[in-house]
Coordinates of C-alpha atoms and ligand atoms in Angstrom, one line a residue:
X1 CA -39.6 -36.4 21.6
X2 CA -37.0 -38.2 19.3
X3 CA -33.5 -37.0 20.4
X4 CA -32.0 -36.6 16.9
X5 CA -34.1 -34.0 16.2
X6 CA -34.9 -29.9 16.5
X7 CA -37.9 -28.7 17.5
X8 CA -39.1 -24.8 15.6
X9 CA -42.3 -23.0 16.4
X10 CA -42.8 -20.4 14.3
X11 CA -44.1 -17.5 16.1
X12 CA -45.7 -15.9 13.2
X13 CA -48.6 -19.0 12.9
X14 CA -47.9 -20.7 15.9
X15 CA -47.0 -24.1 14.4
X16 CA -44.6 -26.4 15.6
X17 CA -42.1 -28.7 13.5
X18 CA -39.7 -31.1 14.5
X19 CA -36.7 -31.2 11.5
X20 CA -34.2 -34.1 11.6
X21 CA -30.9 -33.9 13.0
X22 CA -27.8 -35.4 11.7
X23 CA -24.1 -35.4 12.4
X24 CA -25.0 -31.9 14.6
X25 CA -26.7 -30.4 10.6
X26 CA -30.4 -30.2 10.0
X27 CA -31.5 -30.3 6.1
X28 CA -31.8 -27.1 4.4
X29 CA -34.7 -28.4 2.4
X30 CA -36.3 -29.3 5.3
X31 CA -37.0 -25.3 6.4
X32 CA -39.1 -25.4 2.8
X33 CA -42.2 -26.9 4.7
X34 CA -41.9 -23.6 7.2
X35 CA -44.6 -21.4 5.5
X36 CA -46.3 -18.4 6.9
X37 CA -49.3 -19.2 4.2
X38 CA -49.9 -21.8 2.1
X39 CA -48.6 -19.9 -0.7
X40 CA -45.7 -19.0 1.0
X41 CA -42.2 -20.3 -0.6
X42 CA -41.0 -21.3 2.5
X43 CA -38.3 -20.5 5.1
X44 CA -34.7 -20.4 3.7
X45 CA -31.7 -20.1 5.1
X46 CA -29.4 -16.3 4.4
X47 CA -25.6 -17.2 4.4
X48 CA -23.5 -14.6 2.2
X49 CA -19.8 -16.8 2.3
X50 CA -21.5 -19.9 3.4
X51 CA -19.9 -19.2 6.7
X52 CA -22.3 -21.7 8.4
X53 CA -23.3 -23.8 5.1
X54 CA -22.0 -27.5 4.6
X55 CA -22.3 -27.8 0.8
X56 CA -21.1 -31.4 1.1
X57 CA -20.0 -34.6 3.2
X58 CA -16.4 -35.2 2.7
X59 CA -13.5 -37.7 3.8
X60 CA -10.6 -36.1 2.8
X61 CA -9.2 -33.2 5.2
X62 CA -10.4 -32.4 8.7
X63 CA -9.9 -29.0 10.3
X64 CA -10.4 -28.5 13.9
X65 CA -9.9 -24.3 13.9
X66 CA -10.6 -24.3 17.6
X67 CA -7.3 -26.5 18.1
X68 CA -5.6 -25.7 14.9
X69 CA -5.6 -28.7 13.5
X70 CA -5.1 -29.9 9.9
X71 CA -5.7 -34.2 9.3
X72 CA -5.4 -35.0 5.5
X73 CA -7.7 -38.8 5.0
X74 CA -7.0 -38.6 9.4
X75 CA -3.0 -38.4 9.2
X76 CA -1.7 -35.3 10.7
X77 CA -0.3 -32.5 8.8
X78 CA 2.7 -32.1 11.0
X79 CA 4.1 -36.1 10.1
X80 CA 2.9 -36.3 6.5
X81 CA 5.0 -32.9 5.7
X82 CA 7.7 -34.5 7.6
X83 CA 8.0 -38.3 6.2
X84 CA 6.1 -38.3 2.5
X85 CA 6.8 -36.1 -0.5
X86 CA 4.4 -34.5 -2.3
X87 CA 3.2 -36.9 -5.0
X88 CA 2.6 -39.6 -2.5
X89 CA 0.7 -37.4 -0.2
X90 CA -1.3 -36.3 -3.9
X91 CA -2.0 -40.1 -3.6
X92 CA -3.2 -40.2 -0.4
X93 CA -6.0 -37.2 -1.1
X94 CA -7.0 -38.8 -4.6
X95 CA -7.3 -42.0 -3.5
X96 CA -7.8 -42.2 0.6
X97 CA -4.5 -44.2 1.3
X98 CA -0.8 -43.7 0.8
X99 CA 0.5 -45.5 -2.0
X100 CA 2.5 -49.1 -1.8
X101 CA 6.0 -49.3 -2.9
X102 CA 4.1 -50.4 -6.4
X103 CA 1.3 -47.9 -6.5
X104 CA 3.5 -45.4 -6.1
X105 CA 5.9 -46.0 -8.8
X106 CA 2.9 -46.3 -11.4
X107 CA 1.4 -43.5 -10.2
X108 CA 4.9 -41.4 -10.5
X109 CA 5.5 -43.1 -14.1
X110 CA 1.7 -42.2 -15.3
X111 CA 2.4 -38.4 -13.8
X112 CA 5.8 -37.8 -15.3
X113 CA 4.8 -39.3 -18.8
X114 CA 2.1 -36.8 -19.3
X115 CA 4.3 -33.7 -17.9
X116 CA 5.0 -32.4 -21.7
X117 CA 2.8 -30.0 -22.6
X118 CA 1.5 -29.6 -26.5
X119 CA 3.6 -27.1 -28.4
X120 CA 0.8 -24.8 -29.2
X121 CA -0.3 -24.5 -25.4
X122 CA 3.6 -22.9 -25.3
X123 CA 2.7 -20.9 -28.2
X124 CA -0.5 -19.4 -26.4
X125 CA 1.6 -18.6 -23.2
X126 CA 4.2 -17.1 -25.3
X127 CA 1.1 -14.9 -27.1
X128 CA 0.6 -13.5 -23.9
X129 CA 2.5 -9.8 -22.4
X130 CA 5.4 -10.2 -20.5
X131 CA 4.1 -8.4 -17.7
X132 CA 0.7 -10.4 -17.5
X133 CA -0.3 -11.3 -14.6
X134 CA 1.0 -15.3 -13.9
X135 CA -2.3 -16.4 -12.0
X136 CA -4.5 -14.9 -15.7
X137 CA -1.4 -16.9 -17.6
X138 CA -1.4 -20.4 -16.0
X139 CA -5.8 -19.5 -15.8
X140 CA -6.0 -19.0 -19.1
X141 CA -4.1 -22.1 -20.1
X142 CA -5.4 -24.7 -17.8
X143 CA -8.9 -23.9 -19.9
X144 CA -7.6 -24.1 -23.0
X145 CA -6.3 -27.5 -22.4
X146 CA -9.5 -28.2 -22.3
X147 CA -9.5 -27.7 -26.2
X148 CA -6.3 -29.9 -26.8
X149 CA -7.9 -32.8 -24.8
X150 CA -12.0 -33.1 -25.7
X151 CA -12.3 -36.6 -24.6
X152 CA -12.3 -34.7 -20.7
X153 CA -15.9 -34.4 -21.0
X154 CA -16.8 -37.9 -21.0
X155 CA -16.8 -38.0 -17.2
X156 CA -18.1 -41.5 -16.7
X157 CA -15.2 -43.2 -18.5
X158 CA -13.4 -43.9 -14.9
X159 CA -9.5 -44.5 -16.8
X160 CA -10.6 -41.7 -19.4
X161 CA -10.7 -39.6 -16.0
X162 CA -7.6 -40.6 -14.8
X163 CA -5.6 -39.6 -17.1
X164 CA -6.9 -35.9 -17.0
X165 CA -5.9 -36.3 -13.3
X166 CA -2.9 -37.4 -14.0
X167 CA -2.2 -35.0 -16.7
X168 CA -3.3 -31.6 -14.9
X169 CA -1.2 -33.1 -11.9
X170 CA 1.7 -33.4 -14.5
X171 CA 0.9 -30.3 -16.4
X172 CA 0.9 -27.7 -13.5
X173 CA 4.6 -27.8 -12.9
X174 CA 5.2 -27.3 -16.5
X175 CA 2.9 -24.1 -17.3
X176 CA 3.8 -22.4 -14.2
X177 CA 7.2 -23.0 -14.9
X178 CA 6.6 -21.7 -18.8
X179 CA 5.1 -18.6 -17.2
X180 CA 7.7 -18.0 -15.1
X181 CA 10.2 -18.3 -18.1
X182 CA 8.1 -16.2 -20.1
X183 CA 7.6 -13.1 -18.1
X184 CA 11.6 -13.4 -17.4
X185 CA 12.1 -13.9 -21.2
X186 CA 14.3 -16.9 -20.5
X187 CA 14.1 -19.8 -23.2
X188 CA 11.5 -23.1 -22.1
X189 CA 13.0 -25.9 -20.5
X190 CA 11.2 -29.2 -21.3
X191 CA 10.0 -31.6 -18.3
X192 CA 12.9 -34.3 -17.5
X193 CA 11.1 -37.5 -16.5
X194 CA 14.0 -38.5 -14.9
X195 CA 14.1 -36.2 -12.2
X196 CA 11.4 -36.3 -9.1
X197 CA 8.3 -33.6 -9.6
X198 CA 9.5 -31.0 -7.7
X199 CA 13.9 -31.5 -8.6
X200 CA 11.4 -31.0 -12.4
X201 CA 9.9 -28.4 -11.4
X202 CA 12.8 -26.6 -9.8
X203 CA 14.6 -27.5 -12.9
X204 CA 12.6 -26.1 -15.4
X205 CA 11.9 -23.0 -13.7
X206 CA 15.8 -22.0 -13.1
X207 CA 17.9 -24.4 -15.5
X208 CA 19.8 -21.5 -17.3
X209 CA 20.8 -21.8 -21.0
X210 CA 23.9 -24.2 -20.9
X211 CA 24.0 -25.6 -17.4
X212 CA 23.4 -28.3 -15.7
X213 CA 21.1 -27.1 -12.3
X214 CA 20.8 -29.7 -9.9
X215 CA 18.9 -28.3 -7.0
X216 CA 20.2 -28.2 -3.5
X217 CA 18.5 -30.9 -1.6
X218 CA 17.1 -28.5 0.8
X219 CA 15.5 -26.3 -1.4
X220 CA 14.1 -29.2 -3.5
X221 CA 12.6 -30.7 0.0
X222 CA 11.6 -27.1 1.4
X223 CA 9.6 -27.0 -2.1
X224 CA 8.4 -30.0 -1.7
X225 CA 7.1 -29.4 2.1
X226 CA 5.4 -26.6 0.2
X227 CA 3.3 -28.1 -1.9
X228 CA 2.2 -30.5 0.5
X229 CA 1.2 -28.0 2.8
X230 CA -1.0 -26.3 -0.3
X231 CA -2.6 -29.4 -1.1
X232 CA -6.2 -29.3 0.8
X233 CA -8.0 -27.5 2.8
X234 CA -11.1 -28.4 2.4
X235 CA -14.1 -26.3 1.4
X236 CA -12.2 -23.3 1.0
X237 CA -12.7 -20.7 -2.0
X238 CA -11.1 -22.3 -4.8
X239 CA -11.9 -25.6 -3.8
X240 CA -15.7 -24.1 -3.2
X241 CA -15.2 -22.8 -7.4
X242 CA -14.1 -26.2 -8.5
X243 CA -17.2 -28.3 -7.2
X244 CA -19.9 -25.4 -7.7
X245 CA -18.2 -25.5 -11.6
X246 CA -18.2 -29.3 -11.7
X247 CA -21.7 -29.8 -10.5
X248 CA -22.8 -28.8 -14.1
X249 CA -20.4 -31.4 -15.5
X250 CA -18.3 -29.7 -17.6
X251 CA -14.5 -30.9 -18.2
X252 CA -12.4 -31.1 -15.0
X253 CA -10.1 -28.4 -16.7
X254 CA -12.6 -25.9 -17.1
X255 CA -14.0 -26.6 -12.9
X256 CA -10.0 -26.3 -12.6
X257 CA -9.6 -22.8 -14.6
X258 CA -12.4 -21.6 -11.8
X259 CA -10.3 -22.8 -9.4
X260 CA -7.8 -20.9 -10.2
X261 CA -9.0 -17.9 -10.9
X262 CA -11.2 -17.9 -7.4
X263 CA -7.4 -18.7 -5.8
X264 CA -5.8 -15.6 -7.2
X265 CA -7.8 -12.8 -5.2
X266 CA -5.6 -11.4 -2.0
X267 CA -8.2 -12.8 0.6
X268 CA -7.1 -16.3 -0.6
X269 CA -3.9 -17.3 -2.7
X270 CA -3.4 -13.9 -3.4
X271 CA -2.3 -13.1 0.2
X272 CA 1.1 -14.5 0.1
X273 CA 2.2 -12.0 -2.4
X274 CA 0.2 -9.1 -0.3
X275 CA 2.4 -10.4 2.3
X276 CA 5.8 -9.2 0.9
X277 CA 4.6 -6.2 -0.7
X278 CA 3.1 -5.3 3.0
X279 CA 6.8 -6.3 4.2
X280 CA 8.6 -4.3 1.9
X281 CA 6.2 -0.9 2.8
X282 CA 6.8 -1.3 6.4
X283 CA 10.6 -1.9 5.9
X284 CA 12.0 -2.0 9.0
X285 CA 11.3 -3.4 13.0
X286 CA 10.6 -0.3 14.0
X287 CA 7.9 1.1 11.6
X288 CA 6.0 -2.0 12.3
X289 CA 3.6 -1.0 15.6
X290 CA 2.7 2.1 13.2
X291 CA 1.4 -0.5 10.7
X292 CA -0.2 -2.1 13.2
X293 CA -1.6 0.9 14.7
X294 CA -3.0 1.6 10.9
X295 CA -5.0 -1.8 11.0
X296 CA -6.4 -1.5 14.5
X297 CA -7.7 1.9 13.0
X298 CA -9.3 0.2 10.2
X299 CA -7.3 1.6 7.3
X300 CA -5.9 -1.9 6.3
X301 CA -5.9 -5.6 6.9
X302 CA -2.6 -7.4 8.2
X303 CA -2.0 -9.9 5.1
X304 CA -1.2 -13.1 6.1
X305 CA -3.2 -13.0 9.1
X306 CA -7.0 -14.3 9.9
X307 CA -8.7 -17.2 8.7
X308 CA -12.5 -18.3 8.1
X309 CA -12.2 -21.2 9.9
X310 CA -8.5 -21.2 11.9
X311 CA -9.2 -18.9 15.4
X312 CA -5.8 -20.3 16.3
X313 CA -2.3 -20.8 14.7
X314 CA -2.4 -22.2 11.6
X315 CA -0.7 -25.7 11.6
X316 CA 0.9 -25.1 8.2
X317 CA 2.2 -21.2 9.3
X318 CA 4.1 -23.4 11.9
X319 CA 5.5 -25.7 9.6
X320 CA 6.5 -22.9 7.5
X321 CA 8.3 -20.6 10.1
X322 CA 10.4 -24.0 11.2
X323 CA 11.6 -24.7 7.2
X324 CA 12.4 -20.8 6.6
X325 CA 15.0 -21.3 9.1
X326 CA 16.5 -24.5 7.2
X327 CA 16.3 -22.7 4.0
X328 CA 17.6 -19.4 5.1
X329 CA 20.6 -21.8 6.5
X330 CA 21.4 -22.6 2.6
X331 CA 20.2 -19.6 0.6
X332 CA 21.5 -17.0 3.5
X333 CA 18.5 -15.1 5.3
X334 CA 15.5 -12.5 4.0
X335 CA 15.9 -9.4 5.7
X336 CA 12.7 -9.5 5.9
X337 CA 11.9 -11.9 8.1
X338 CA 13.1 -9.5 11.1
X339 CA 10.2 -6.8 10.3
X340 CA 7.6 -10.6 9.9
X341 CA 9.0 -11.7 13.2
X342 CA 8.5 -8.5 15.1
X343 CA 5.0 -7.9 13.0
X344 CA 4.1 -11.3 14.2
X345 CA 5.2 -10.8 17.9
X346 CA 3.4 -6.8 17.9
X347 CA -0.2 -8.7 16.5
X348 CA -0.2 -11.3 19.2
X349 CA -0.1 -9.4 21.7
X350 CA -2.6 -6.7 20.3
X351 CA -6.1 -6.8 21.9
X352 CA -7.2 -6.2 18.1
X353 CA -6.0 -9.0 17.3
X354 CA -6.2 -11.2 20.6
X355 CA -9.8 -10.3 20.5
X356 CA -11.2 -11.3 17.2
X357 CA -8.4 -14.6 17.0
X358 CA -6.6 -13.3 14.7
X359 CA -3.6 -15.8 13.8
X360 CA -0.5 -15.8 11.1
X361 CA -2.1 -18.6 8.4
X362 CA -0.2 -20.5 5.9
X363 CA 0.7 -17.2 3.7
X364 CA 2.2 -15.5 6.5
X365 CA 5.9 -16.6 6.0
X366 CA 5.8 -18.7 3.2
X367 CA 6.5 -15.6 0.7
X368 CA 9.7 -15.1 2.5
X369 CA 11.2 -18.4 1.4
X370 CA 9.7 -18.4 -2.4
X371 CA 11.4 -14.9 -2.2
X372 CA 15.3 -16.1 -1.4
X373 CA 14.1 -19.3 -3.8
X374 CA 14.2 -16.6 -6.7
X375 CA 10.5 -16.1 -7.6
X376 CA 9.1 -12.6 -8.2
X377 CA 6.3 -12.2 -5.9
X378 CA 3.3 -12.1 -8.7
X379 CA 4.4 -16.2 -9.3
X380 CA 3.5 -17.1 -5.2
X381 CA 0.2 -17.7 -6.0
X382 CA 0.8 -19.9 -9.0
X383 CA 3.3 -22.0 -6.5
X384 CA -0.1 -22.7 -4.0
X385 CA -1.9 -23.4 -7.4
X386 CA 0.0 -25.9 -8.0
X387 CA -0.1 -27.9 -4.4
X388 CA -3.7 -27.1 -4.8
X389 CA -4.6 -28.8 -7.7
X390 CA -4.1 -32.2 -5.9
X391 CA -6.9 -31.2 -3.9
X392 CA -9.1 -29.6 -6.2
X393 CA -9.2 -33.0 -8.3
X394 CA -9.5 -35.3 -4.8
X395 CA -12.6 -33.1 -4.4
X396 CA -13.6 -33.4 -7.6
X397 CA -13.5 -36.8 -8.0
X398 CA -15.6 -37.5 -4.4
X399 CA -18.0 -34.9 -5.8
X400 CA -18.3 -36.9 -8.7
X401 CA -18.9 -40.0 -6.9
X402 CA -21.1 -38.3 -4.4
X403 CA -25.1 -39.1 -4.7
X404 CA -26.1 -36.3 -2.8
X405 CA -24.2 -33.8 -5.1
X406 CA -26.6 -31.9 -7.6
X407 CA -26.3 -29.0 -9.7
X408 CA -24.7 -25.7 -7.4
X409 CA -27.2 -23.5 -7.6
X410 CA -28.0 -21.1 -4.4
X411 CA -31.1 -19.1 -3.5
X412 CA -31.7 -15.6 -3.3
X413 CA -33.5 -12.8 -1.5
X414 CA -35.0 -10.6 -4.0
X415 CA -35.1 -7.0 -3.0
X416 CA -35.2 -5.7 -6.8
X417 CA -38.7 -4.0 -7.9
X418 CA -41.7 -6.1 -8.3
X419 CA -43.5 -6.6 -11.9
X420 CA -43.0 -3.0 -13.5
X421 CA -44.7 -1.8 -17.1
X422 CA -41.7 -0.8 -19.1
X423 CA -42.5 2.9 -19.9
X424 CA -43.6 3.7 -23.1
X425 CA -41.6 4.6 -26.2
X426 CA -38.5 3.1 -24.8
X427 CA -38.6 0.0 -26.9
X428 CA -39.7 2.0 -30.0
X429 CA -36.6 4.1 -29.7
X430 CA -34.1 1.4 -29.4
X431 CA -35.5 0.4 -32.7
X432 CA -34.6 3.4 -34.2
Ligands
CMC1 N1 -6.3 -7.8 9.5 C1 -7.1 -7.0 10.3 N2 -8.3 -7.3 10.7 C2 -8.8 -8.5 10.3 C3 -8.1 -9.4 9.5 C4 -6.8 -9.0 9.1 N3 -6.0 -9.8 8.4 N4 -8.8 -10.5 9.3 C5 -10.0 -10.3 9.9 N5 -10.0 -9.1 10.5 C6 -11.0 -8.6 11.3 C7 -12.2 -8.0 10.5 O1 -12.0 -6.6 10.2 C8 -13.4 -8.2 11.4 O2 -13.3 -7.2 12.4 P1 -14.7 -6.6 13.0 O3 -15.3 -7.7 13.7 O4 -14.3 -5.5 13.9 O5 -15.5 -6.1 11.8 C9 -13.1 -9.5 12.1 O6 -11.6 -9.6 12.1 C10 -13.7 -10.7 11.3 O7 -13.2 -10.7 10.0 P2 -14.0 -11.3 8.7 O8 -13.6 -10.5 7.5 O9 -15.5 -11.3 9.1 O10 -13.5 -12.7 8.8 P3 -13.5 -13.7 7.6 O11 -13.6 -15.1 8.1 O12 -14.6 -13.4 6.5 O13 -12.1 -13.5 6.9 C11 -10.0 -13.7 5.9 C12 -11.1 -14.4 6.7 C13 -8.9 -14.7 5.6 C14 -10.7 -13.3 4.5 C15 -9.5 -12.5 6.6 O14 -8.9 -12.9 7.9 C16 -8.5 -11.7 5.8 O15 -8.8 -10.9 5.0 N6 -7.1 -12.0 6.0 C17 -6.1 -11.3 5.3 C18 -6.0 -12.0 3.9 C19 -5.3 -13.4 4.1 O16 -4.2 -13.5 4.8 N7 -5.8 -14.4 3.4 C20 -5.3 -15.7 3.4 C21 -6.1 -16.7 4.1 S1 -5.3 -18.3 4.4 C22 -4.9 -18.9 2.9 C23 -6.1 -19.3 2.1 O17 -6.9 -20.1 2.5 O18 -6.2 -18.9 1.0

């Protein structure tokens, strides 16, 4: 018997099949030949949330959840958030290696040139209520740049895609921060090309009318670390929306506006800003075993804890505890962190928790420091939206240049009703 391979006997005929093995997957297609009758579709495989589904092969982050570890292209995420930035580490998931001295500057240049966003994409953000929702805002207008920029659809014009990746890269900063500015009523601050993406960024979310904001070098870093801890993360939700939505080659702005909109429910991006509101409710050290007493009961989840594929401490929830410190030095500290500390010391010890693996992931503490940066808690999503899109277009270019990579469209099993006669005289009185 071959060794690569996996023997099935289906007990319901009695036949035997040998299926392929390779890199520890078989083929789904492969189950197709497993027929109880020759009319028989054939077997197929039932995964609700893909738990157990690889969808594609991919080079550009590793995950080891048993280990909690986190390689973007095989460097760890520990040393890239420490020694690169976040445009250079943007590099590295678009293209497979970090940039040279020379690659990098044209890759900065060709970013901050397109960071100007048309005047009527301000107009349509400034159409919107001030109390919309920022993840609907920046949603709504990463799809209609799709309308200001048509030539996106020729996707095999290799420069003509570049520049949409360097223009959504560019472009993010710029409409979150003309969200931002917008639900606070403040007056829009144009891009500076100038300044580095996230000093930019900083600058045009908090540059008041007639001063000259120069961030603190901390915060600007702390943002930075941020973003690059957002960038990938493999096949997760969002990043699941933008390939499934590319597959059927539309622009990359549309996969994107998927993207985002799969990001901003509370089991994915949306947990950071669950986080604080859950912070805020409990309130204080000591009301926090009768929260966790509420979630061991069911009533609740603990936000900012769990993870699909992490069953041990999320790399980047490390990374993020460590900078809160350094940024509560300079900002002075969250009072909240106290109740996130003592929630996080109750839940490790917790057999609920202990039991099913339960971990603090990346949303854990990083609400705490976007909090003291000055953002209302409805714009954290927006800020993992925007370290996200790096990956979302790495992932959408490998898709792209992926053979094995067809149109997304799953199975199902159908439990409806089989052929029915539509009862008579319903039709007729729709007609009426
Ligand atoms: N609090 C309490 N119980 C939990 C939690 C939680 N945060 N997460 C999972 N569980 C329990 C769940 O009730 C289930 O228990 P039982 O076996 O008794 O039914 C068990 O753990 C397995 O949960 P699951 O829902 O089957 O696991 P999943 O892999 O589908 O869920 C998750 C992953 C992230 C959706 C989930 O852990 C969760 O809802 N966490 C809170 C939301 C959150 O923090 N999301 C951010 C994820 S990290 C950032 C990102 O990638 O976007």
């Amino acid at each position: 018997m071959p060794r690569n391979t996996l023997s099935v006997t289906d007990n319901r005929t009695g036949k035997e099949y040998e299926l392929s093995l390779s890199k520890g997957t078989i083929q789904a297609m492969d189950l197709r030949q497993i027929k109880e009758t020759d009319d028989d579709f054939g077997l197929m495989a039932y995964d609700p949330g893909f738990t157990n589904t690889a969808c594609c092969r991919s080079r550009i982050t590793y995950i080891d959840g048993e280990q909690g570890i986190l390689l973007y292209r095989g460097y760890p995420i520990e040393n890239l958030a420490q020694e690169y930035n976040f445009l250079q580490v943007a590099y590295l998931l678009f293209y497979g290696e970090l940039p040279t001295q020379e690659e990098y500057q044209e890759w900065t240049s060709q970013i901050s040139r397109h960071a100007i966003v048309h005047q009527n994409i301000r107009k349509l953000i400034d159409s919107f209520p001030h109390n919309a929702n920022p993840m609907g805002m920046v949603m709504s207008t990463v799809a209609a740049l799709s309308t200001y920029y048509p030539e996106a659809r020729d996707l095999k014009d290799h420069e003509n895609r570049r520049r949409q990746v360097y223009r959504l890269i560019a472009q993010m900063p710029t409409i979150a921060a003309c969200v931002h500015r917008h639900k606070e009523q403040l007056p829009y601050i144009p891009p500076n090309e100038e300044l580095s993406y996230t000093a930019n960024f900083l600058t045009m979310l908090f540059q008041t009318d007639h001063s000259s904001y120069v961030p603190h070098s901390v915060i600007e870093r702390a943002l930075d670390v941020l973003l690059v801890l957002h960038a990938d993360h493999e096949q997760n939700c969002s990043t699941n929306a933008m390939r499934s939505v590319a597959s059927s080659k539309p622009d990359p702005y549309s996969a994107a506006a998927a993207a985002i909109g799969a990001l901003a429910g509370p089991l994915h991006g949306g947990a950071n800003e669950d986080v604080l509101r859950m912070l805020r409710q409990i309130g204080s050290k000591d009301r926090v075993q009768a929260h966790v007493e509420r979630v061991r009961r069911g009533e609740l989840r603990l936000m900012g804890f769990g993870h699909r594929v992490y069953k041990n401490y999320d790399p980047r929830a490390k990374i993020i505890k460590a900078l809160a410190h350094d940024v509560f030095e300079v900002t002075g500290s969250n009072p909240l962190l106290d109740v996130a500390l003592e929630l996080e010391r109750i839940a490790l010890e917790d057999e609920y928790f202990v039991k099913r693996r339960l971990y603090p992931n990346v949303d854990f503490y990083s609400g705490l420091i976007y909090q003291v940066l000055g953002f209302p808690a409805s714009m954290f999503p927006v800020l993992f939206a925007v370290g996200r899109t790096a990956g979302w277009l790495a992932q959408w270019e490998e898709s792209r240049n992926d053979p094995d990579q067809k149109l997304a469209r799953p199975r199902q099993i159908y439990e409806g009703h089989t052929h029915r006669h539509v009862p008579a005289g319903l039709s007729a009185s729709v007609s009426k």
